[in-house]
PDB file of C-alpha atoms in Angstrom:
ATOM      1  CA  ASP A  18      93.426  86.895  82.163  1.00 55.00           C
ATOM      2  CA  THR A  19      97.218  86.995  82.546  1.00 75.00           C
ATOM      3  CA  GLY A  20      97.362  89.929  84.975  1.00 92.00           C
ATOM      4  CA  VAL A  21      98.242  89.905  88.668  1.00 96.00           C
ATOM      5  CA  SER A  22      95.627  88.151  90.766  1.00 97.00           C
ATOM      6  CA  GLN A  23      94.990  88.343  94.493  1.00 98.00           C
ATOM      7  CA  ASN A  24      92.846  86.255  96.791  1.00 97.00           C
ATOM      8  CA  PRO A  25      90.676  86.810  98.631  1.00 97.00           C
ATOM      9  CA  ARG A  26      89.366  90.128  97.374  1.00 96.00           C
ATOM     10  CA  HIS A  27      87.763  90.918 100.725  1.00 97.00           C
ATOM     11  CA  LYS A  28      88.452  89.631 104.215  1.00 98.00           C
ATOM     12  CA  ILE A  29      86.633  90.499 107.394  1.00 98.00           C
ATOM     13  CA  THR A  30      88.192  89.154 110.547  1.00 98.00           C
ATOM     14  CA  LYS A  31      88.011  89.686 114.262  1.00 97.00           C
ATOM     15  CA  ARG A  32      90.835  91.314 116.145  1.00 97.00           C
ATOM     16  CA  GLY A  33      93.398  88.765 117.228  1.00 97.00           C
ATOM     17  CA  GLN A  34      92.812  86.351 114.361  1.00 98.00           C
ATOM     18  CA  ASN A  35      95.435  85.427 111.774  1.00 98.00           C
ATOM     19  CA  VAL A  36      94.857  86.080 108.081  1.00 98.00           C
ATOM     20  CA  THR A  37      96.734  85.043 104.946  1.00 98.00           C
ATOM     21  CA  PHE A  38      96.546  86.622 101.512  1.00 98.00           C
ATOM     22  CA  ARG A  39      97.802  85.228  98.238  1.00 98.00           C
ATOM     23  CA  CYS A  40      99.233  86.960  95.198  1.00 98.00           C
ATOM     24  CA  ASP A  41      99.865  85.381  91.801  1.00 97.00           C
ATOM     25  CA  PRO A  42     102.080  87.656  89.718  1.00 96.00           C
ATOM     26  CA  ILE A  43     102.323  87.861  85.946  1.00 93.00           C
ATOM     27  CA  SER A  44     104.086  84.623  85.056  1.00 89.00           C
ATOM     28  CA  GLU A  45     107.296  86.003  83.543  1.00 85.00           C
ATOM     29  CA  HIS A  46     107.800  88.624  86.256  1.00 89.00           C
ATOM     30  CA  ASN A  47     110.539  87.863  88.753  1.00 89.00           C
ATOM     31  CA  ARG A  48     109.910  90.781  91.094  1.00 90.00           C
ATOM     32  CA  LEU A  49     106.991  90.866  93.478  1.00 93.00           C
ATOM     33  CA  TYR A  50     106.004  93.660  95.866  1.00 93.00           C
ATOM     34  CA  TRP A  51     103.504  93.982  98.683  1.00 95.00           C
ATOM     35  CA  TYR A  52     101.983  97.343  99.592  1.00 95.00           C
ATOM     36  CA  ARG A  53      99.390  98.582 102.039  1.00 96.00           C
ATOM     37  CA  GLN A  54      97.048 101.436 101.163  1.00 96.00           C
ATOM     38  CA  THR A  55      94.682 103.332 103.425  1.00 95.00           C
ATOM     39  CA  LEU A  56      92.069 105.859 102.381  1.00 90.00           C
ATOM     40  CA  GLY A  57      93.505 109.058 100.960  1.00 88.00           C
ATOM     41  CA  GLN A  58      97.067 107.764 100.900  1.00 92.00           C
ATOM     42  CA  GLY A  59      99.274 106.279  98.242  1.00 93.00           C
ATOM     43  CA  PRO A  60     100.428 102.673  98.527  1.00 94.00           C
ATOM     44  CA  GLU A  61     103.059 102.160 101.255  1.00 92.00           C
ATOM     45  CA  PHE A  62     105.808  99.681 100.503  1.00 90.00           C
ATOM     46  CA  LEU A  63     105.872  96.611 102.759  1.00 92.00           C
ATOM     47  CA  THR A  64     108.246  94.124 101.196  1.00 92.00           C
ATOM     48  CA  TYR A  65     109.849  93.000  97.962  1.00 88.00           C
ATOM     49  CA  PHE A  66     110.973  89.690  96.449  1.00 91.00           C
ATOM     50  CA  GLN A  67     113.294  89.004  93.583  1.00 89.00           C
ATOM     51  CA  ASN A  68     112.507  85.421  92.621  1.00 90.00           C
ATOM     52  CA  GLU A  69     112.222  83.617  95.974  1.00 91.00           C
ATOM     53  CA  ALA A  70     114.529  85.941  97.888  1.00 91.00           C
ATOM     54  CA  GLN A  71     112.979  88.578 100.131  1.00 90.00           C
ATOM     55  CA  LEU A  72     115.356  91.469  99.529  1.00 85.00           C
ATOM     56  CA  GLU A  73     113.773  94.318 101.360  1.00 82.00           C
ATOM     57  CA  LYS A  74     111.320  94.862 104.192  1.00 84.00           C
ATOM     58  CA  SER A  75     109.833  98.113 105.370  1.00 84.00           C
ATOM     59  CA  ARG A  76     109.956  99.140 108.993  1.00 80.00           C
ATOM     60  CA  LEU A  77     106.149  99.166 108.654  1.00 75.00           C
ATOM     61  CA  LEU A  78     106.343  95.382 108.536  1.00 80.00           C
ATOM     62  CA  SER A  79     106.154  94.468 112.212  1.00 84.00           C
ATOM     63  CA  ASP A  80     106.945  90.998 113.501  1.00 90.00           C
ATOM     64  CA  ARG A  81     103.261  90.147 113.134  1.00 95.00           C
ATOM     65  CA  PHE A  82     103.660  90.315 109.365  1.00 95.00           C
ATOM     66  CA  SER A  83     105.437  87.687 107.328  1.00 95.00           C
ATOM     67  CA  ALA A  84     105.684  87.163 103.594  1.00 96.00           C
ATOM     68  CA  GLU A  85     106.931  84.251 101.557  1.00 95.00           C
ATOM     69  CA  ARG A  86     107.506  83.404  97.948  1.00 95.00           C
ATOM     70  CA  PRO A  87     108.711  79.828  98.217  1.00 91.00           C
ATOM     71  CA  LYS A  88     109.148  78.908  94.559  1.00 87.00           C
ATOM     72  CA  GLY A  89     109.601  82.338  93.122  1.00 85.00           C
ATOM     73  CA  SER A  90     106.086  82.356  91.727  1.00 91.00           C
ATOM     74  CA  PHE A  91     103.088  83.118  93.970  1.00 96.00           C
ATOM     75  CA  SER A  92     103.495  84.874  97.295  1.00 97.00           C
ATOM     76  CA  THR A  93     101.628  84.889 100.589  1.00 97.00           C
ATOM     77  CA  LEU A  94     101.345  87.641 103.166  1.00 97.00           C
ATOM     78  CA  GLU A  95     100.318  86.576 106.654  1.00 97.00           C
ATOM     79  CA  ILE A  96      99.243  88.879 109.449  1.00 97.00           C
ATOM     80  CA  GLN A  97      99.160  87.331 112.895  1.00 97.00           C
ATOM     81  CA  ARG A  98      97.087  88.626 115.800  1.00 97.00           C
ATOM     82  CA  THR A  99      95.363  91.227 113.651  1.00 97.00           C
ATOM     83  CA  GLU A 100      94.672  94.665 115.065  1.00 96.00           C
ATOM     84  CA  GLN A 101      92.121  97.241 113.958  1.00 96.00           C
ATOM     85  CA  GLY A 102      94.953  99.359 112.595  1.00 95.00           C
ATOM     86  CA  ASP A 103      95.707  96.601 110.097  1.00 96.00           C
ATOM     87  CA  SER A 104      92.480  97.410 108.248  1.00 97.00           C
ATOM     88  CA  ALA A 105      93.565  98.523 104.791  1.00 97.00           C
ATOM     89  CA  MET A 106      93.837  97.463 101.167  1.00 97.00           C
ATOM     90  CA  TYR A 107      96.777  95.110 100.640  1.00 98.00           C
ATOM     91  CA  LEU A 108      98.119  95.401  97.119  1.00 97.00           C
ATOM     92  CA  CYS A 109     100.502  93.117  95.302  1.00 97.00           C
ATOM     93  CA  ALA A 110     102.472  94.198  92.259  1.00 94.00           C
ATOM     94  CA  SER A 111     104.927  92.484  89.962  1.00 92.00           C
ATOM     95  CA  SER A 112     107.551  93.563  87.484  1.00 88.00           C
ATOM     96  CA  TRP A 113     110.587  92.174  85.682  1.00 82.00           C
ATOM     97  CA  ASP A 114     114.138  93.353  85.923  1.00 73.00           C
ATOM     98  CA  ARG A 115     115.056  93.110  82.254  1.00 66.00           C
ATOM     99  CA  MET A 116     116.174  96.506  81.037  1.00 51.00           C
ATOM    100  CA  ALA A 117     116.179  97.649  84.686  1.00 53.00           C
ATOM    101  CA  SER A 118     112.506  98.447  84.445  1.00 60.00           C
ATOM    102  CA  TYR A 119     110.652  99.206  87.622  1.00 70.00           C
ATOM    103  CA  GLU A 120     107.259  99.520  85.979  1.00 81.00           C
ATOM    104  CA  GLN A 121     104.863  97.616  88.170  1.00 88.00           C
ATOM    105  CA  TYR A 122     101.582  95.919  87.450  1.00 91.00           C
ATOM    106  CA  PHE A 123      99.163  95.779  90.334  1.00 94.00           C
ATOM    107  CA  GLY A 124      96.621  93.204  91.339  1.00 96.00           C
ATOM    108  CA  PRO A 125      93.100  94.206  92.401  1.00 96.00           C
ATOM    109  CA  GLY A 126      94.049  94.080  96.089  1.00 97.00           C
ATOM    110  CA  THR A 127      92.676  92.384  99.175  1.00 97.00           C
ATOM    111  CA  ARG A 128      90.582  94.641 101.373  1.00 97.00           C
ATOM    112  CA  LEU A 129      91.021  93.685 105.010  1.00 98.00           C
ATOM    113  CA  THR A 130      88.585  94.806 107.688  1.00 97.00           C
ATOM    114  CA  VAL A 131      89.445  94.001 111.282  1.00 98.00           C
ATOM    115  CA  THR A 132      86.493  94.292 113.647  1.00 96.00           C
TER     116      THR A 132
ATOM    117  CA  ARG B   7     109.554 115.834 105.119  1.00 75.00           C
ATOM    118  CA  LYS B   8     107.992 113.113 102.959  1.00 83.00           C
ATOM    119  CA  GLU B   9     110.237 111.547 100.341  1.00 89.00           C
ATOM    120  CA  VAL B  10     107.658 112.148  97.618  1.00 94.00           C
ATOM    121  CA  GLU B  11     105.177 114.990  97.925  1.00 95.00           C
ATOM    122  CA  GLN B  12     102.152 115.850  95.856  1.00 95.00           C
ATOM    123  CA  ASP B  13      99.432 118.458  96.110  1.00 88.00           C
ATOM    124  CA  PRO B  14      96.439 116.373  97.206  1.00 86.00           C
ATOM    125  CA  GLY B  15      93.951 118.547  95.353  1.00 86.00           C
ATOM    126  CA  PRO B  16      91.218 118.094  94.531  1.00 91.00           C
ATOM    127  CA  PHE B  17      91.589 119.783  91.190  1.00 94.00           C
ATOM    128  CA  ASN B  18      88.145 120.466  89.758  1.00 95.00           C
ATOM    129  CA  VAL B  19      88.341 121.609  86.142  1.00 96.00           C
ATOM    130  CA  PRO B  20      85.911 121.795  83.218  1.00 97.00           C
ATOM    131  CA  GLU B  21      86.036 119.329  80.372  1.00 97.00           C
ATOM    132  CA  GLY B  22      88.488 120.456  77.718  1.00 97.00           C
ATOM    133  CA  ALA B  23      90.729 122.306  80.133  1.00 97.00           C
ATOM    134  CA  THR B  24      94.453 121.779  80.533  1.00 97.00           C
ATOM    135  CA  VAL B  25      95.612 120.751  83.971  1.00 96.00           C
ATOM    136  CA  ALA B  26      99.084 120.210  85.405  1.00 95.00           C
ATOM    137  CA  PHE B  27     100.331 118.437  88.523  1.00 92.00           C
ATOM    138  CA  ASN B  28     103.723 118.610  90.128  1.00 94.00           C
ATOM    139  CA  CYS B  29     105.462 116.145  92.389  1.00 96.00           C
ATOM    140  CA  THR B  30     108.661 116.771  94.344  1.00 96.00           C
ATOM    141  CA  TYR B  31     111.104 114.173  95.611  1.00 95.00           C
ATOM    142  CA  SER B  32     113.823 114.441  98.212  1.00 93.00           C
ATOM    143  CA  ASN B  33     116.353 111.774  97.201  1.00 89.00           C
ATOM    144  CA  SER B  34     118.713 113.189  94.608  1.00 90.00           C
ATOM    145  CA  ALA B  35     119.878 109.645  93.787  1.00 88.00           C
ATOM    146  CA  SER B  36     116.422 108.705  92.502  1.00 88.00           C
ATOM    147  CA  GLN B  37     116.638 106.898  89.198  1.00 85.00           C
ATOM    148  CA  SER B  38     113.214 106.234  87.760  1.00 88.00           C
ATOM    149  CA  PHE B  39     109.971 108.142  87.780  1.00 93.00           C
ATOM    150  CA  PHE B  40     106.418 107.232  86.894  1.00 93.00           C
ATOM    151  CA  TRP B  41     102.878 108.485  86.939  1.00 96.00           C
ATOM    152  CA  TYR B  42     100.169 106.025  87.910  1.00 96.00           C
ATOM    153  CA  ARG B  43      96.439 106.526  87.759  1.00 97.00           C
ATOM    154  CA  GLN B  44      94.081 105.112  90.375  1.00 97.00           C
ATOM    155  CA  ASP B  45      90.319 105.069  90.007  1.00 96.00           C
ATOM    156  CA  CYS B  46      88.139 104.976  93.107  1.00 92.00           C
ATOM    157  CA  ARG B  47      88.457 101.605  94.892  1.00 88.00           C
ATOM    158  CA  LYS B  48      90.600 100.176  92.110  1.00 93.00           C
ATOM    159  CA  GLU B  49      94.262  99.281  91.865  1.00 94.00           C
ATOM    160  CA  PRO B  50      96.854 101.753  90.549  1.00 95.00           C
ATOM    161  CA  LYS B  51      97.646 101.435  86.860  1.00 94.00           C
ATOM    162  CA  LEU B  52     100.742 102.693  85.118  1.00 92.00           C
ATOM    163  CA  LEU B  53      99.981 105.812  83.112  1.00 94.00           C
ATOM    164  CA  MET B  54     103.460 106.621  81.879  1.00 93.00           C
ATOM    165  CA  SER B  55     107.129 106.533  82.722  1.00 90.00           C
ATOM    166  CA  VAL B  56     108.933 109.852  82.944  1.00 92.00           C
ATOM    167  CA  TYR B  57     112.131 110.207  80.949  1.00 85.00           C
ATOM    168  CA  SER B  58     114.857 112.786  81.367  1.00 86.00           C
ATOM    169  CA  SER B  59     114.093 114.361  78.011  1.00 86.00           C
ATOM    170  CA  GLY B  60     110.374 114.538  78.734  1.00 87.00           C
ATOM    171  CA  ASN B  61     107.832 112.381  76.977  1.00 92.00           C
ATOM    172  CA  GLU B  62     104.366 112.601  75.545  1.00 94.00           C
ATOM    173  CA  ASP B  63     101.605 110.070  75.124  1.00 93.00           C
ATOM    174  CA  GLY B  64      98.601 111.531  73.350  1.00 96.00           C
ATOM    175  CA  ARG B  65      97.104 114.214  75.588  1.00 97.00           C
ATOM    176  CA  PHE B  66      99.544 113.466  78.412  1.00 97.00           C
ATOM    177  CA  THR B  67     102.996 115.005  78.793  1.00 97.00           C
ATOM    178  CA  ALA B  68     105.445 114.123  81.552  1.00 96.00           C
ATOM    179  CA  GLN B  69     108.574 116.056  82.418  1.00 96.00           C
ATOM    180  CA  LEU B  70     111.457 115.603  84.804  1.00 95.00           C
ATOM    181  CA  ASN B  71     113.536 118.369  86.350  1.00 94.00           C
ATOM    182  CA  ARG B  72     116.449 116.741  88.158  1.00 93.00           C
ATOM    183  CA  ALA B  73     117.994 120.017  89.266  1.00 94.00           C
ATOM    184  CA  SER B  74     114.862 121.034  91.152  1.00 94.00           C
ATOM    185  CA  GLN B  75     113.867 117.440  91.914  1.00 95.00           C
ATOM    186  CA  TYR B  76     110.366 117.459  90.590  1.00 93.00           C
ATOM    187  CA  ILE B  77     108.309 115.751  87.939  1.00 96.00           C
ATOM    188  CA  SER B  78     105.196 117.040  86.291  1.00 96.00           C
ATOM    189  CA  LEU B  79     102.194 115.710  84.427  1.00 97.00           C
ATOM    190  CA  LEU B  80     100.238 117.823  81.965  1.00 97.00           C
ATOM    191  CA  ILE B  81      96.848 116.734  80.678  1.00 97.00           C
ATOM    192  CA  ARG B  82      95.504 118.590  77.670  1.00 98.00           C
ATOM    193  CA  ASP B  83      91.899 118.648  76.439  1.00 98.00           C
ATOM    194  CA  SER B  84      90.757 116.865  79.582  1.00 97.00           C
ATOM    195  CA  LYS B  85      87.948 114.319  79.363  1.00 97.00           C
ATOM    196  CA  LEU B  86      85.405 113.247  81.938  1.00 97.00           C
ATOM    197  CA  SER B  87      87.157 109.867  81.974  1.00 97.00           C
ATOM    198  CA  ASP B  88      90.360 111.516  83.224  1.00 97.00           C
ATOM    199  CA  SER B  89      88.738 111.932  86.652  1.00 97.00           C
ATOM    200  CA  ALA B  90      90.909 109.863  88.984  1.00 97.00           C
ATOM    201  CA  THR B  91      93.743 110.098  91.491  1.00 96.00           C
ATOM    202  CA  TYR B  92      97.179 110.525  89.940  1.00 97.00           C
ATOM    203  CA  LEU B  93     100.050 109.000  91.870  1.00 96.00           C
ATOM    204  CA  CYS B  94     103.638 110.092  91.496  1.00 95.00           C
ATOM    205  CA  VAL B  95     106.146 107.249  91.910  1.00 93.00           C
ATOM    206  CA  VAL B  96     109.889 107.536  92.452  1.00 92.00           C
ATOM    207  CA  ALA B  97     112.388 104.663  92.431  1.00 87.00           C
ATOM    208  CA  SER B  98     115.650 105.123  94.298  1.00 80.00           C
ATOM    209  CA  PRO B  99     118.559 102.807  95.065  1.00 70.00           C
ATOM    210  CA  GLY B 100     117.594 100.578  97.924  1.00 63.00           C
ATOM    211  CA  TYR B 101     119.183  98.031 100.187  1.00 55.00           C
ATOM    212  CA  SER B 102     120.960  95.182  98.392  1.00 51.00           C
ATOM    213  CA  SER B 103     120.672  97.001  95.081  1.00 50.00           C
ATOM    214  CA  ALA B 104     116.918  96.552  95.051  1.00 54.00           C
ATOM    215  CA  SER B 105     115.010  99.585  94.135  1.00 66.00           C
ATOM    216  CA  LYS B 106     113.173 101.541  96.792  1.00 77.00           C
ATOM    217  CA  ILE B 107     109.855 102.554  95.301  1.00 84.00           C
ATOM    218  CA  ILE B 108     107.966 105.383  96.929  1.00 89.00           C
ATOM    219  CA  PHE B 109     104.458 106.487  96.043  1.00 93.00           C
ATOM    220  CA  GLY B 110     103.147 109.956  96.636  1.00 95.00           C
ATOM    221  CA  SER B 111      99.785 110.364  98.330  1.00 94.00           C
ATOM    222  CA  GLY B 112      98.155 111.221  95.050  1.00 95.00           C
ATOM    223  CA  THR B 113      96.442 114.210  93.470  1.00 95.00           C
ATOM    224  CA  ARG B 114      92.702 113.962  92.959  1.00 95.00           C
ATOM    225  CA  LEU B 115      91.363 115.250  89.660  1.00 96.00           C
ATOM    226  CA  SER B 116      87.707 115.788  88.936  1.00 96.00           C
ATOM    227  CA  ILE B 117      86.581 116.836  85.471  1.00 96.00           C
ATOM    228  CA  ARG B 118      83.170 118.479  85.314  1.00 96.00           C
ATOM    229  CA  PRO B 119      80.958 118.604  82.177  1.00 94.00           C
TER     230      PRO B 119
END
């Protein structure tokens, strides 16, 4: 399967713990996005990478959130000191910038539950 | 006002019916427009891009009205398998020339036999 993959698919953690999610984009895609989605809402943009450079961060991304894409391939999203309000589906998407296309391909998401 | 707004529905229509959704956007500099489909507890999947001249893909037709800042999706001869949430997506110029991609909250469609 050459689609976007995310691990883990589900994560249950206690409030105050740190969690890290991984996203492996489609191999030839140089753009990678992180989104958060809660029930009944569309995905909310968190951050965006072009290759290894983090070019944009949403104001939703508090200082407890950090994302990296060290070699321009896979990316990690870490949430420190989790809060119950962090419970959501975290989606990763990738695309390529040839022909200025912004069509994105999503991974299956990581569902985070903070107890 | 939200940057991208959709009627949340739900739209409940019989199989074979034609159904249309609209989506409005507030940023007149928006460049690219898409419709995504999301099944329950699944990831969004690209349904179609929306081009200025309008475009059609089988039973699906997408249109863009830049003057009124809305896009539309028309589904003809609806099937039970069309039941899903349809997300409107708008890409606008963002910081450092990256594109700012905004999703609407989605319109729920339920097709009944």
